[in-house]
Short mmCIF file of C-alpha atoms and ligand atoms in Angstrom, two decimals:
data_model
loop_
_atom_site.label_atom_id
_atom_site.label_comp_id
_atom_site.label_asym_id
_atom_site.label_seq_id
_atom_site.Cartn_x
_atom_site.Cartn_y
_atom_site.Cartn_z
CA MET A 1 -23.19 18.36 8.90
CA ALA A 2 -21.38 21.70 8.84
CA GLU A 3 -17.61 20.89 8.17
CA THR A 4 -16.29 19.79 11.80
CA ALA A 5 -14.54 22.29 13.29
CA ALA A 6 -11.79 20.35 14.04
CA ALA A 7 -10.95 20.28 9.93
CA THR A 8 -10.80 24.76 9.47
CA ARG A 9 -8.05 24.94 12.43
CA PRO A 10 -4.36 23.78 11.81
CA ALA A 11 -3.88 20.33 13.06
CA ASN A 12 -2.07 21.00 16.37
CA THR A 13 -3.87 22.76 17.30
CA ALA A 14 -7.24 21.16 16.39
CA PHE A 15 -5.48 17.69 18.50
CA ARG A 16 -4.65 20.74 21.79
CA ASP A 17 -8.06 21.38 21.02
CA ASP A 18 -9.54 18.01 21.24
CA VAL A 19 -6.94 16.41 23.68
CA LEU A 20 -7.57 20.21 26.40
CA ALA A 21 -11.35 19.77 25.89
CA GLY A 22 -11.86 15.51 26.62
CA LEU A 23 -9.73 15.54 29.43
CA ALA A 24 -12.05 18.26 30.62
CA LEU A 25 -15.02 15.75 31.44
CA PRO A 26 -16.23 14.44 33.71
CA GLN A 27 -15.56 10.40 31.00
CA LYS A 28 -12.67 11.78 29.84
CA ALA A 29 -11.60 11.34 26.79
CA VAL A 30 -10.19 12.37 23.29
CA PRO A 31 -11.08 10.96 19.59
CA ALA A 32 -9.91 8.30 17.40
CA ARG A 33 -8.87 9.89 15.29
CA TRP A 34 -5.29 11.08 16.63
CA PHE A 35 -4.83 7.47 17.15
CA TYR A 36 -3.01 7.85 13.48
CA ASP A 37 0.17 9.64 13.17
CA ASP A 38 2.73 7.62 12.10
CA ALA A 39 3.66 5.39 14.30
CA GLY A 40 -0.70 5.09 14.07
CA SER A 41 -0.44 4.03 11.33
CA LEU A 42 1.75 1.39 11.02
CA LEU A 43 0.54 0.12 14.20
CA PHE A 44 -3.85 -0.21 12.00
CA GLU A 45 -1.95 -2.16 9.72
CA GLU A 46 -0.35 -4.86 12.27
CA ILE A 47 -3.39 -4.86 13.36
CA THR A 48 -4.93 -5.24 9.79
CA ARG A 49 -3.29 -8.88 10.59
CA LEU A 50 -3.25 -10.07 13.85
CA PRO A 51 -5.05 -13.11 14.38
CA GLU A 52 -7.64 -11.96 16.72
CA TYR A 53 -8.50 -8.96 14.61
CA TYR A 54 -10.76 -11.27 11.69
CA PRO A 55 -13.07 -7.60 9.86
CA THR A 56 -10.05 -7.57 7.34
CA ARG A 57 -9.61 -10.49 6.43
CA VAL A 58 -12.83 -10.71 6.20
CA GLU A 59 -14.02 -8.37 4.08
CA ARG A 60 -12.00 -8.85 2.04
CA ALA A 61 -12.39 -12.25 1.04
CA ILE A 62 -16.40 -11.34 0.75
CA LEU A 63 -15.60 -9.05 -1.45
CA ALA A 64 -13.01 -11.44 -3.44
CA GLU A 65 -15.29 -13.59 -2.99
CA ARG A 66 -18.87 -11.54 -4.49
CA GLY A 67 -17.01 -9.69 -8.01
CA PRO A 68 -19.99 -10.98 -9.95
CA ASP A 69 -23.15 -9.72 -7.54
CA PHE A 70 -21.59 -6.07 -7.62
CA ALA A 71 -20.81 -6.69 -11.46
CA ARG A 72 -24.62 -7.53 -11.94
CA LEU A 73 -25.71 -4.62 -8.80
CA ILE A 74 -23.13 -2.20 -9.76
CA GLN A 75 -23.76 -0.25 -13.26
CA PRO A 76 -20.84 -0.16 -15.26
CA GLY A 77 -18.71 3.30 -16.20
CA ARG A 78 -19.61 4.50 -13.02
CA THR A 79 -16.87 6.50 -11.23
CA VAL A 80 -15.46 4.65 -7.60
CA VAL A 81 -15.37 7.48 -5.53
CA GLU A 82 -13.10 6.30 -1.79
CA PHE A 83 -13.97 7.46 1.33
CA GLY A 84 -10.39 7.64 3.36
CA SER A 85 -8.60 5.38 0.73
CA GLY A 86 -5.26 5.16 3.50
CA SER A 87 -3.55 2.49 1.08
CA SER A 88 -5.54 0.89 -1.13
CA THR A 89 -5.78 -3.18 -0.40
CA LYS A 90 -8.86 -3.90 -1.50
CA THR A 91 -9.86 -1.33 -4.04
CA PRO A 92 -8.91 -3.65 -6.47
CA LEU A 93 -10.79 -6.40 -5.53
CA LEU A 94 -13.81 -4.03 -6.62
CA LEU A 95 -12.22 -2.34 -9.20
CA GLN A 96 -12.21 -5.63 -11.17
CA ALA A 97 -15.37 -6.62 -10.21
CA ILE A 98 -17.09 -4.19 -12.15
CA ALA A 99 -16.33 -1.95 -15.21
CA PRO A 100 -15.25 1.75 -13.20
CA ALA A 101 -15.11 5.23 -15.30
CA ALA A 102 -12.75 5.77 -13.05
CA TYR A 103 -11.30 6.30 -9.56
CA VAL A 104 -11.24 8.85 -6.88
CA PRO A 105 -9.78 8.01 -3.62
CA LEU A 106 -10.29 10.53 -0.80
CA ASP A 107 -7.80 11.14 1.72
CA ILE A 108 -7.09 14.02 4.45
CA SER A 109 -3.39 12.84 3.91
CA GLY A 110 -1.73 14.11 0.53
CA ASP A 111 2.09 11.47 1.31
CA PHE A 112 -0.46 8.47 2.08
CA LEU A 113 -2.78 8.96 -1.02
CA ARG A 114 -0.29 10.13 -3.89
CA SER A 115 2.35 6.73 -3.01
CA SER A 116 -0.74 4.70 -2.92
CA ALA A 117 -2.72 6.47 -5.97
CA ALA A 118 0.36 6.04 -8.51
CA GLN A 119 0.95 1.84 -6.85
CA LEU A 120 -2.75 1.38 -8.55
CA GLN A 121 -2.28 3.83 -10.97
CA GLN A 122 0.87 0.43 -13.08
CA GLN A 123 -2.09 -1.92 -11.83
CA PHE A 124 -4.97 -0.19 -13.10
CA PRO A 125 -2.84 2.01 -16.22
CA ALA A 126 -6.54 2.24 -18.43
CA LEU A 127 -8.52 3.92 -15.35
CA PRO A 128 -8.27 7.26 -14.85
CA VAL A 129 -7.66 7.81 -11.63
CA TRP A 130 -7.53 11.34 -9.78
CA PRO A 131 -6.57 11.55 -6.14
CA VAL A 132 -8.60 13.95 -3.63
CA GLU A 133 -6.90 15.58 -1.04
CA ALA A 134 -9.96 15.99 1.32
CA ASP A 135 -11.01 15.85 4.45
CA PHE A 136 -14.60 13.61 3.36
CA THR A 137 -16.27 13.93 7.23
CA ALA A 138 -17.59 16.79 4.72
CA PRO A 139 -19.06 17.29 1.17
CA VAL A 140 -16.38 16.44 -1.34
CA THR A 141 -15.88 19.12 -3.95
CA LEU A 142 -15.06 16.18 -6.43
CA PRO A 143 -12.60 16.63 -10.05
CA ASP A 144 -14.11 18.47 -13.07
CA ALA A 145 -13.42 14.99 -15.50
CA VAL A 146 -15.76 12.72 -13.04
CA ALA A 147 -18.03 16.04 -13.07
CA GLY A 148 -21.74 14.87 -14.04
CA LEU A 149 -20.95 11.08 -14.17
CA PRO A 150 -22.20 7.96 -12.03
CA LYS A 151 -21.02 8.08 -8.50
CA LEU A 152 -20.53 5.07 -6.37
CA GLY A 153 -18.80 5.81 -2.83
CA PHE A 154 -17.12 2.44 -0.81
CA PHE A 155 -16.11 3.05 1.99
CA PRO A 156 -14.94 -0.40 3.53
CA GLY A 157 -13.79 -1.06 7.02
CA SER A 158 -16.16 -0.85 8.70
CA THR A 159 -14.79 2.96 9.59
CA ILE A 160 -18.77 3.63 9.84
CA GLY A 161 -18.61 2.51 13.35
CA ASN A 162 -16.31 4.82 15.35
CA MET A 163 -18.49 7.55 14.92
CA VAL A 164 -21.54 8.00 17.40
CA PRO A 165 -24.75 7.68 15.82
CA THR A 166 -25.14 11.27 15.61
CA GLN A 167 -21.66 11.02 13.30
CA ALA A 168 -22.25 8.38 10.96
CA VAL A 169 -25.59 9.83 9.66
CA ASP A 170 -23.94 13.39 9.54
CA LEU A 171 -21.90 11.73 7.15
CA LEU A 172 -23.78 9.56 5.00
CA ARG A 173 -25.72 11.98 3.77
CA ASN A 174 -21.87 13.76 2.45
CA MET A 175 -21.50 11.18 1.33
CA ARG A 176 -24.81 10.95 -1.12
CA THR A 177 -23.80 15.89 -1.42
CA THR A 178 -20.41 14.57 -2.05
CA LEU A 179 -21.45 11.17 -4.43
CA GLY A 180 -25.33 12.92 -6.01
CA THR A 181 -28.00 11.83 -7.56
CA GLY A 182 -28.42 7.99 -8.78
CA ALA A 183 -25.54 7.38 -6.39
CA GLN A 184 -24.77 4.32 -5.21
CA LEU A 185 -22.43 3.10 -1.96
CA LEU A 186 -20.80 0.01 -1.19
CA ILE A 187 -20.16 0.45 2.76
CA GLY A 188 -18.78 -1.87 4.65
CA MET A 189 -20.35 -2.85 8.99
CA ASP A 190 -19.43 -5.10 11.53
CA LEU A 191 -21.20 -7.01 12.77
CA ILE A 192 -22.96 -7.85 16.42
CA LYS A 193 -20.83 -11.63 17.64
CA ALA A 194 -19.88 -12.74 20.84
CA PRO A 195 -18.44 -10.53 23.62
CA ALA A 196 -15.00 -12.20 24.16
CA THR A 197 -15.02 -12.72 20.03
CA LEU A 198 -15.48 -9.12 19.80
CA ILE A 199 -12.14 -8.56 22.98
CA ALA A 200 -9.98 -10.61 21.69
CA ALA A 201 -10.41 -8.60 18.47
CA TYR A 202 -9.13 -5.39 20.64
CA ASP A 203 -6.84 -6.72 23.24
CA ASP A 204 -4.73 -9.46 20.76
CA ALA A 205 -1.84 -11.81 22.69
CA ALA A 206 0.56 -9.82 20.84
CA GLY A 207 -0.59 -6.48 22.62
CA ILE A 208 -0.84 -4.32 19.81
CA THR A 209 -3.95 -2.81 19.93
CA GLY A 210 -2.47 -2.04 23.13
CA ARG A 211 -0.04 -0.30 22.06
CA LEU A 212 -2.24 1.93 19.72
CA ASN A 213 -3.91 2.81 22.23
CA LEU A 214 -0.92 3.73 24.52
CA ASN A 215 0.99 5.45 21.63
CA LEU A 216 -1.98 8.46 21.97
CA ALA A 217 -0.75 8.59 24.88
CA THR A 218 2.67 8.78 23.48
CA ARG A 219 1.88 11.44 20.70
CA ILE A 220 0.41 14.05 23.21
CA ASN A 221 3.77 13.81 26.35
CA ARG A 222 5.33 14.78 22.67
CA GLU A 223 3.07 17.46 20.23
CA LEU A 224 1.96 18.67 23.43
CA ALA A 225 3.77 18.84 25.97
CA GLY A 226 2.05 16.57 28.25
CA ASN A 227 3.68 14.46 30.93
CA LEU A 228 1.21 11.21 31.39
CA PRO A 229 3.22 8.60 32.69
CA LEU A 230 2.33 5.71 29.53
CA ASP A 231 3.54 3.07 32.36
CA ARG A 232 0.79 3.56 34.65
CA LEU A 233 -2.14 3.13 32.09
CA LYS A 234 -3.27 -0.02 30.90
CA HIS A 235 -4.75 -0.36 27.84
CA GLU A 236 -8.35 -1.39 28.31
CA ALA A 237 -11.23 -3.02 25.20
CA ARG A 238 -15.04 -3.49 26.66
CA TRP A 239 -17.85 -4.72 25.28
CA ASN A 240 -20.57 -1.62 25.60
CA ASP A 241 -24.09 -4.02 24.89
CA ALA A 242 -26.80 -1.00 25.34
CA PHE A 243 -24.71 1.09 22.73
CA ALA A 244 -23.19 -2.04 20.64
CA ARG A 245 -20.19 -1.36 20.46
CA ILE A 246 -16.48 -1.98 22.01
CA GLU A 247 -14.70 1.01 23.65
CA MET A 248 -11.07 1.48 24.05
CA HIS A 249 -9.63 3.20 26.98
CA LEU A 250 -6.97 4.52 29.27
CA VAL A 251 -7.00 3.32 32.79
CA ALA A 252 -5.33 4.90 35.54
CA ARG A 253 -3.41 2.19 37.09
CA GLU A 254 -3.16 4.45 40.50
CA ALA A 255 -3.26 8.04 41.62
CA ILE A 256 -1.94 9.56 39.02
CA ARG A 257 -1.27 13.60 38.07
CA PHE A 258 0.45 15.06 34.78
CA GLU A 259 0.06 18.61 33.01
CA VAL A 260 -1.14 18.93 28.90
CA ALA A 261 0.12 22.55 27.34
CA GLY A 262 1.12 23.35 30.56
CA GLN A 263 -2.35 21.86 32.25
CA ALA A 264 -2.57 19.87 35.55
CA PHE A 265 -5.06 16.92 35.72
CA SER A 266 -5.64 14.31 37.75
CA MET A 267 -6.37 10.78 37.63
CA ALA A 268 -8.14 7.88 40.24
CA ALA A 269 -7.77 5.08 40.33
CA GLY A 270 -9.17 2.86 38.82
CA GLU A 271 -10.65 5.91 36.67
CA THR A 272 -9.68 5.67 32.03
CA ILE A 273 -9.26 8.19 29.26
CA HIS A 274 -12.00 6.76 27.10
CA THR A 275 -10.52 7.14 23.32
CA GLU A 276 -12.54 5.19 20.78
CA ASN A 277 -16.15 3.62 19.79
CA SER A 278 -16.17 0.84 17.25
CA HIS A 279 -19.55 0.04 17.12
CA LYS A 280 -21.57 -3.74 15.31
CA TYR A 281 -24.04 -3.81 13.69
CA ASP A 282 -27.39 -6.00 12.60
CA GLY A 283 -29.49 -6.57 9.88
CA ARG A 284 -32.03 -4.32 10.99
CA SER A 285 -29.77 -1.28 12.90
CA GLN A 286 -27.75 -1.12 9.54
CA ASN A 287 -31.37 -0.32 7.87
CA LEU A 288 -32.15 2.23 10.21
CA LEU A 289 -28.87 3.70 9.94
CA LEU A 290 -29.19 3.80 5.76
CA ALA A 291 -32.30 5.49 6.03
CA ALA A 292 -31.26 7.55 8.08
CA GLY A 293 -28.43 8.97 6.54
CA GLY A 294 -30.58 9.22 3.39
CA TRP A 295 -29.70 5.75 1.56
CA THR A 296 -31.68 2.60 0.36
CA PRO A 297 -30.48 -0.80 1.96
CA VAL A 298 -29.78 -2.78 -2.59
CA GLN A 299 -28.31 -5.92 -1.45
CA ARG A 300 -25.51 -7.06 1.75
CA TRP A 301 -23.42 -9.94 1.91
CA THR A 302 -21.81 -11.17 5.08
CA ASP A 303 -19.64 -14.46 5.42
CA ALA A 304 -20.33 -17.88 6.44
CA ASP A 305 -20.21 -17.28 10.77
CA GLU A 306 -21.89 -13.61 10.07
CA ARG A 307 -19.07 -11.91 11.13
CA PHE A 308 -18.88 -9.07 8.93
CA SER A 309 -21.10 -7.46 6.34
CA LEU A 310 -20.91 -5.55 3.31
CA LEU A 311 -23.89 -2.86 1.88
CA LEU A 312 -25.01 -1.77 -1.16
CA ALA A 313 -27.80 1.33 -1.25
CA GLU A 314 -28.34 3.70 -3.35
CA ALA A 315 -29.25 7.39 -3.15
C1 LIG B 401 -10.24 1.77 11.92
N1 LIG B 401 -10.70 0.78 12.72
C2 LIG B 401 -12.84 1.09 12.03
C3 LIG B 401 -11.17 -0.49 13.87
C4 LIG B 401 -12.05 -0.49 14.09
O1 LIG B 401 -12.43 -1.83 14.17
O2 LIG B 401 -12.72 0.03 14.43
C5 LIG B 401 -9.71 0.33 14.81
C6 LIG B 401 -9.68 -0.36 15.45
N2 LIG B 401 -9.12 0.03 16.96
C7 LIG B 401 -8.19 -1.06 17.17
N3 LIG B 401 -8.55 -2.04 16.69
C8 LIG B 401 -9.33 -1.49 14.83
#
């Protein structure tokens, strides 16, 4: 993918442009990446600990259990490049299972990146760690110190599921460019399952996912001089069977009018702002997606209940 237009603009302009363009669509929509200011990132951390939100727990269990497989299939001496490393909480499970030459966490949030890289360095004092502040959706130039070394891309969490197929394929292709010839990729993908289980994971009893969704409206009001009436919007998680995805929406409880950055908008009762997609996969759709992105699947692991999967692929 060519660098996204948003990535080349200052963040506040990109946010305003995305929101104004999205609210003008027949089906209002704002990209989910705008959930994650500091408050949104904390809410997501809380979500990962919720009883209903199985992906983080199950993926971590697979990583903990499959170390010997990783050691067998991932050659020693690879540089592990983690895409959107965030707090890097799953990384030690992988690093201790294989014998990496170096670790390169990539994240757009520099402060977060540096503090979690420092923490990881303490855990693995002999491992060279080279944090890179970058938008990993575009090709990234890696540090000279790891140029020429074979790479293992690591993309846990099923973040790929938050992208529509064209974006997901562009990202996989760009990862291939970033990682170079002979690369491997270890990627987490959530699986299709009973809609009730999925809806519960995205509409938890404690209401934390609802707060993440509504945080977007709070952010629009604060950063874009908006006056969205928060008490007249409600969180909804829907299963879209045709596209095998959970959708999050902000639903107008009644007809509303509001302004954002000086522009007027209205919503009829029941009308929604589509705020997130979280695609779910089966084995075939995973293989298709990886192949479209230029990757050959090598191995696939799931938990006993087939809730979540990790895939190893090679370029
Ligand atoms: C970050 N991403 C993989 C999460 C997901 O499950 O799609 C985001 C999330 N949204 C609501 N709950 C979690």
